[in-house]
mmCIF file of C-alpha atoms and ligand atoms in Angstrom:
data_model
loop_
_atom_site.group_PDB
_atom_site.id
_atom_site.type_symbol
_atom_site.label_atom_id
_atom_site.label_comp_id
_atom_site.label_asym_id
_atom_site.label_seq_id
_atom_site.Cartn_x
_atom_site.Cartn_y
_atom_site.Cartn_z
ATOM 1 C CA MET A 21 122.615 334.764 189.170
ATOM 2 C CA ASN A 22 122.964 331.110 190.258
ATOM 3 C CA GLU A 23 124.773 328.381 188.284
ATOM 4 C CA ASN A 24 121.591 327.178 186.566
ATOM 5 C CA GLN A 25 120.712 330.693 185.441
ATOM 6 C CA ASP A 26 124.289 331.138 184.158
ATOM 7 C CA ALA A 27 124.026 327.919 182.153
ATOM 8 C CA GLU A 28 120.626 328.958 180.722
ATOM 9 C CA ALA A 29 121.985 332.372 179.733
ATOM 10 C CA VAL A 30 125.018 330.798 178.005
ATOM 11 C CA GLU A 31 122.733 328.340 176.173
ATOM 12 C CA GLU A 32 120.461 331.197 175.042
ATOM 13 C CA VAL A 33 123.369 333.262 173.690
ATOM 14 C CA THR A 34 124.893 330.201 171.977
ATOM 15 C CA LYS A 35 121.564 329.391 170.314
ATOM 16 C CA ALA A 36 121.169 332.985 169.122
ATOM 17 C CA GLN A 37 124.648 332.843 167.591
ATOM 18 C CA GLU A 38 124.135 329.506 165.813
ATOM 19 C CA PRO A 39 124.095 329.974 162.049
ATOM 20 C CA LYS A 40 120.613 329.573 160.594
ATOM 21 C CA VAL A 41 120.286 326.946 157.891
ATOM 22 C CA ILE A 42 118.304 328.105 154.861
ATOM 23 C CA LYS A 43 116.420 325.213 153.290
ATOM 24 C CA PHE A 44 115.911 325.799 149.580
ATOM 25 C CA ASP A 45 112.716 323.761 149.442
ATOM 26 C CA GLU A 46 111.171 326.132 152.021
ATOM 27 C CA LEU A 47 111.908 329.278 149.990
ATOM 28 C CA ASP A 48 109.188 330.964 147.968
ATOM 29 C CA PRO A 49 110.678 332.292 144.708
ATOM 30 C CA ASN A 50 107.495 334.269 144.031
ATOM 31 C CA PHE A 51 107.658 336.256 147.266
ATOM 32 C CA LYS A 52 109.546 339.173 145.682
ATOM 33 C CA TYR A 53 106.876 339.398 142.977
ATOM 34 C CA GLU A 54 104.151 339.479 145.654
ATOM 35 C CA ILE A 55 106.005 342.394 147.274
ATOM 36 C CA GLN A 56 106.350 344.136 143.911
ATOM 37 C CA ALA A 57 102.615 343.796 143.331
ATOM 38 C CA GLU A 58 101.921 345.791 146.516
ATOM 39 C CA PRO A 59 101.877 349.606 146.325
ATOM 40 C CA SER A 60 105.449 350.857 146.996
ATOM 41 C CA GLY A 61 106.971 347.392 146.891
ATOM 42 C CA GLU A 62 107.925 347.527 143.219
ATOM 43 C CA PHE A 63 111.528 348.717 143.689
ATOM 44 C CA ILE A 64 112.790 345.938 146.013
ATOM 45 C CA THR A 65 114.791 344.154 143.295
ATOM 46 C CA ARG A 66 116.926 347.286 142.779
ATOM 47 C CA CYS A 67 118.756 346.598 146.063
ATOM 48 C CA TYR A 68 122.455 345.735 145.658
ATOM 49 C CA ALA A 69 123.031 345.206 149.386
ATOM 50 C CA CYS A 70 125.313 348.195 150.031
ATOM 51 C CA GLY A 71 124.109 348.539 153.645
ATOM 52 C CA THR A 72 123.565 352.321 153.575
ATOM 53 C CA CYS A 73 120.027 351.817 154.889
ATOM 54 C CA THR A 74 121.215 349.796 157.883
ATOM 55 C CA ALA A 75 123.980 352.316 158.644
ATOM 56 C CA SER A 76 121.431 355.183 158.544
ATOM 57 C CA CYS A 77 118.703 353.528 160.586
ATOM 58 C CA PRO A 78 118.031 354.992 164.080
ATOM 59 C CA VAL A 79 116.067 351.893 165.122
ATOM 60 C CA ARG A 80 119.100 349.757 164.260
ATOM 61 C CA SER A 81 121.263 351.935 166.499
ATOM 62 C CA ILE A 82 119.232 350.892 169.557
ATOM 63 C CA GLU A 83 118.018 347.428 168.448
ATOM 64 C CA GLU A 84 120.776 345.310 166.899
ATOM 65 C CA THR A 85 118.442 342.671 165.512
ATOM 66 C CA PHE A 86 116.726 345.238 163.265
ATOM 67 C CA ASN A 87 118.513 345.369 159.935
ATOM 68 C CA PRO A 88 116.728 346.717 156.839
ATOM 69 C CA ARG A 89 119.353 345.333 154.430
ATOM 70 C CA ARG A 90 118.909 341.883 155.980
ATOM 71 C CA ILE A 91 115.111 342.085 155.718
ATOM 72 C CA ILE A 92 115.381 342.976 152.023
ATOM 73 C CA HIS A 93 117.888 340.164 151.424
ATOM 74 C CA MET A 94 115.650 337.629 153.182
ATOM 75 C CA ALA A 95 112.683 338.833 151.115
ATOM 76 C CA LEU A 96 114.635 338.534 147.851
ATOM 77 C CA LEU A 97 115.730 335.026 148.815
ATOM 78 C CA GLY A 98 112.084 334.044 149.265
ATOM 79 C CA MET A 99 112.050 333.641 153.048
ATOM 80 C CA LYS A 100 108.382 334.594 153.098
ATOM 81 C CA LYS A 101 107.312 333.032 156.395
ATOM 82 C CA GLU A 102 110.368 334.297 158.271
ATOM 83 C CA VAL A 103 109.902 337.862 157.004
ATOM 84 C CA LEU A 104 106.141 338.113 157.434
ATOM 85 C CA SER A 105 105.996 336.455 160.847
ATOM 86 C CA SER A 106 108.922 338.392 162.304
ATOM 87 C CA GLU A 107 108.754 341.545 164.404
ATOM 88 C CA PHE A 108 111.200 343.262 162.029
ATOM 89 C CA VAL A 109 108.673 344.796 159.679
ATOM 90 C CA TRP A 110 106.754 346.345 162.560
ATOM 91 C CA LEU A 111 109.810 347.958 164.152
ATOM 92 C CA CYS A 112 110.402 350.525 161.391
ATOM 93 C CA SER A 113 109.615 353.999 162.719
ATOM 94 C CA THR A 114 109.037 355.403 159.182
ATOM 95 C CA CYS A 115 111.674 358.102 159.701
ATOM 96 C CA TYR A 116 112.644 358.049 155.984
ATOM 97 C CA ALA A 117 116.413 358.248 156.694
ATOM 98 C CA CYS A 118 117.055 355.150 154.576
ATOM 99 C CA PHE A 119 114.631 356.304 151.892
ATOM 100 C CA GLU A 120 116.615 359.505 151.365
ATOM 101 C CA ARG A 121 120.036 357.833 151.363
ATOM 102 C CA CYS A 122 119.497 354.629 149.377
ATOM 103 C CA PRO A 123 121.626 354.928 146.200
ATOM 104 C CA GLN A 124 119.267 352.583 144.358
ATOM 105 C CA ASP A 125 116.059 354.393 145.292
ATOM 106 C CA VAL A 126 114.527 351.222 146.767
ATOM 107 C CA ARG A 127 112.161 353.467 148.789
ATOM 108 C CA ILE A 128 112.559 351.215 151.801
ATOM 109 C CA THR A 129 110.239 353.083 154.174
ATOM 110 C CA GLU A 130 107.312 352.586 151.853
ATOM 111 C CA MET A 131 108.410 349.059 150.962
ATOM 112 C CA MET A 132 108.150 348.300 154.699
ATOM 113 C CA ASN A 133 104.479 349.282 154.416
ATOM 114 C CA ALA A 134 104.123 346.792 151.568
ATOM 115 C CA LEU A 135 105.598 344.103 153.856
ATOM 116 C CA LYS A 136 103.204 345.086 156.658
ATOM 117 C CA ASN A 137 100.246 344.831 154.284
ATOM 118 C CA LEU A 138 101.381 341.393 153.127
ATOM 119 C CA ALA A 139 101.950 340.285 156.726
ATOM 120 C CA VAL A 140 98.366 341.217 157.624
ATOM 121 C CA LYS A 141 96.994 339.517 154.496
ATOM 122 C CA ASN A 142 98.827 336.360 155.564
ATOM 123 C CA GLY A 143 97.419 336.454 159.081
ATOM 124 C CA TYR A 144 100.315 338.113 160.921
ATOM 125 C CA ILE A 145 99.539 341.334 162.769
ATOM 126 C CA HIS A 146 101.596 342.754 165.596
ATOM 127 C CA PRO A 147 99.698 343.037 168.931
ATOM 128 C CA ALA A 148 100.749 346.706 169.166
ATOM 129 C CA PHE A 149 98.730 347.437 166.033
ATOM 130 C CA THR A 150 95.717 345.505 167.310
ATOM 131 C CA ALA A 151 95.932 347.694 170.419
ATOM 132 C CA GLN A 152 95.938 350.825 168.236
ATOM 133 C CA ILE A 153 92.910 349.583 166.283
ATOM 134 C CA ASP A 154 91.075 348.956 169.573
ATOM 135 C CA LEU A 155 91.937 352.409 170.913
ATOM 136 C CA ILE A 156 90.886 354.311 167.791
ATOM 137 C CA GLN A 157 87.748 352.219 167.417
ATOM 138 C CA GLY A 158 86.815 352.635 171.075
ATOM 139 C CA HIS A 159 87.585 356.334 171.514
ATOM 140 C CA GLY A 160 87.659 357.776 168.023
ATOM 141 C CA ARG A 161 91.326 358.657 168.637
ATOM 142 C CA LEU A 162 94.545 357.106 169.929
ATOM 143 C CA TYR A 163 93.878 358.147 173.528
ATOM 144 C CA GLU A 164 90.851 358.630 175.724
ATOM 145 C CA ALA A 165 89.512 362.215 175.852
ATOM 146 C CA ASP A 166 89.026 362.249 179.621
ATOM 147 C CA SER A 167 88.403 365.141 182.030
ATOM 148 C CA PHE A 168 92.151 365.549 182.689
ATOM 149 C CA VAL A 169 92.794 366.144 178.983
ATOM 150 C CA ASN A 170 89.854 368.530 178.712
ATOM 151 C CA LYS A 171 90.938 370.544 181.771
ATOM 152 C CA LYS A 172 94.354 371.050 180.190
ATOM 153 C CA ARG A 173 92.725 372.051 176.909
ATOM 154 C CA ALA A 174 90.414 374.508 178.692
ATOM 155 C CA LYS A 175 93.441 376.221 180.292
ATOM 156 C CA ILE A 176 94.744 377.124 176.845
ATOM 157 C CA ARG A 177 91.261 377.888 175.513
ATOM 158 C CA LEU A 178 90.928 374.854 173.289
ATOM 159 C CA PRO A 179 87.443 373.382 172.783
ATOM 160 C CA GLU A 180 86.398 370.307 174.735
ATOM 161 C CA LEU A 181 87.087 366.965 173.072
ATOM 162 C CA THR A 182 84.199 364.544 172.868
ATOM 163 C CA GLU A 183 84.422 360.914 171.869
ATOM 164 C CA SER A 184 82.741 359.847 168.662
ATOM 165 C CA PRO A 185 83.753 356.268 167.961
ATOM 166 C CA ASP A 186 80.720 355.312 165.810
ATOM 167 C CA PRO A 187 81.845 356.950 162.536
ATOM 168 C CA ILE A 188 85.303 355.430 163.032
ATOM 169 C CA LYS A 189 83.823 351.979 163.563
ATOM 170 C CA ALA A 190 81.760 352.442 160.399
ATOM 171 C CA ILE A 191 84.945 353.315 158.457
ATOM 172 C CA PHE A 192 86.770 350.334 159.959
ATOM 173 C CA LYS A 193 83.893 348.043 158.957
ATOM 174 C CA ALA A 194 83.787 349.460 155.424
ATOM 175 C CA THR A 195 87.563 349.031 154.964
ATOM 176 C CA GLY A 196 87.843 345.623 156.643
ATOM 177 C CA LEU A 197 90.042 346.907 159.489
ATOM 178 C CA TYR A 198 87.292 346.052 161.984
ATOM 179 C CA GLU A 199 88.021 342.330 161.426
ATOM 180 C CA TYR A 200 91.398 342.805 163.151
ATOM 181 C CA SER A 201 89.928 344.400 166.287
ATOM 182 C CA THR A 202 89.648 342.524 169.565
ATOM 183 C CA GLU A 203 85.867 343.150 169.513
ATOM 184 C CA ALA A 204 85.487 341.342 166.169
ATOM 185 C CA LYS A 205 87.706 338.461 167.265
ATOM 186 C CA GLU A 206 85.815 338.032 170.527
ATOM 187 C CA SER A 207 82.420 338.147 168.805
ATOM 188 C CA LYS A 208 83.556 335.299 166.540
ATOM 189 C CA GLU A 209 84.564 333.251 169.566
ATOM 190 C CA LEU A 210 81.149 333.645 171.271
ATOM 191 C CA PRO A 211 78.713 330.736 170.731
ATOM 192 C CA GLN A 212 76.124 331.672 168.094
ATOM 193 C CA SER A 213 72.576 332.128 169.461
ATOM 194 C CA GLY A 214 70.328 329.104 168.788
ATOM 195 C CA ASN A 215 73.362 326.800 168.750
ATOM 196 C CA THR A 216 72.526 324.142 171.334
ATOM 197 C CA GLU A 217 75.070 321.693 172.685
ATOM 198 C CA GLY A 218 75.125 318.582 170.534
ATOM 199 C CA GLY A 219 73.607 320.545 167.614
ATOM 200 C CA SER A 220 70.356 318.532 167.487
ATOM 201 C CA ASN A 221 66.849 318.834 168.915
ATOM 202 C CA GLU A 222 66.013 315.184 168.372
HETATM 203 S S1 SF4 B 24 120.638 351.376 150.879
HETATM 204 FE FE1 SF4 B 24 119.352 350.651 149.169
HETATM 205 S S2 SF4 B 24 120.704 349.466 147.848
HETATM 206 FE FE2 SF4 B 24 121.766 349.752 149.802
HETATM 207 S S3 SF4 B 24 121.225 347.864 150.986
HETATM 208 FE FE3 SF4 B 24 119.724 349.425 151.524
HETATM 209 S S4 SF4 B 24 118.029 349.087 150.085
HETATM 210 FE FE4 SF4 B 24 119.795 348.019 149.262
HETATM 211 S S1 SF4 B 25 112.472 354.338 157.692
HETATM 212 FE FE1 SF4 B 25 112.512 352.509 159.009
HETATM 213 S S2 SF4 B 25 114.114 351.179 158.149
HETATM 214 FE FE2 SF4 B 25 114.394 353.248 157.285
HETATM 215 S S3 SF4 B 25 115.900 354.243 158.590
HETATM 216 FE FE3 SF4 B 25 113.869 354.830 159.371
HETATM 217 S S4 SF4 B 25 113.372 353.265 160.930
HETATM 218 FE FE4 SF4 B 25 115.095 352.469 159.717
#
């Protein structure tokens, strides 16, 4: 590392450690009610910030920035944009360790799903989930059923897998999930047929 890189690294760490200022006029006092209106979000106000969830969380043990107690606290404060636009809500592995140990029965694992639903409704979706939508829509499953997979299946006498994405796409279209696929986004970006430059035939 040269001197410039050292200085940049120090600046980055210093910035990360700077206390964040919470501006009251940017808080949304109704955010907790929005969460409560979502399926499985209704118990969020039971939290008394004991930290058992954070201490139990396996994701937290490998990723220090992930902190379920902090996410809940931010949500209760009304930090809507910060919560919904952050990567936090997408990092939960749904292991249910916190769900089982929370003394207040906040049901955090399922509340995380409520936060994910709200994030998507507000236009925030993690690229990893877009990738999963594309894979399932394109192959009918989360991975391609190629000849390698089928050879391995044949060795243990399992039937050949065939791809049948059409019914999946129909389900995605019926449920609205299709709108979040790359295909749908790209089709919206294409110029509509009959649309001539300048928009006039005069
Ligand atoms: S374990 Fe339950 S009560 Fe304790 S901080 Fe987590 S959500 Fe709140
Ligand atoms: S369910 Fe999510 S938040 Fe709870 S312990 Fe597991 S990974 Fe952590």
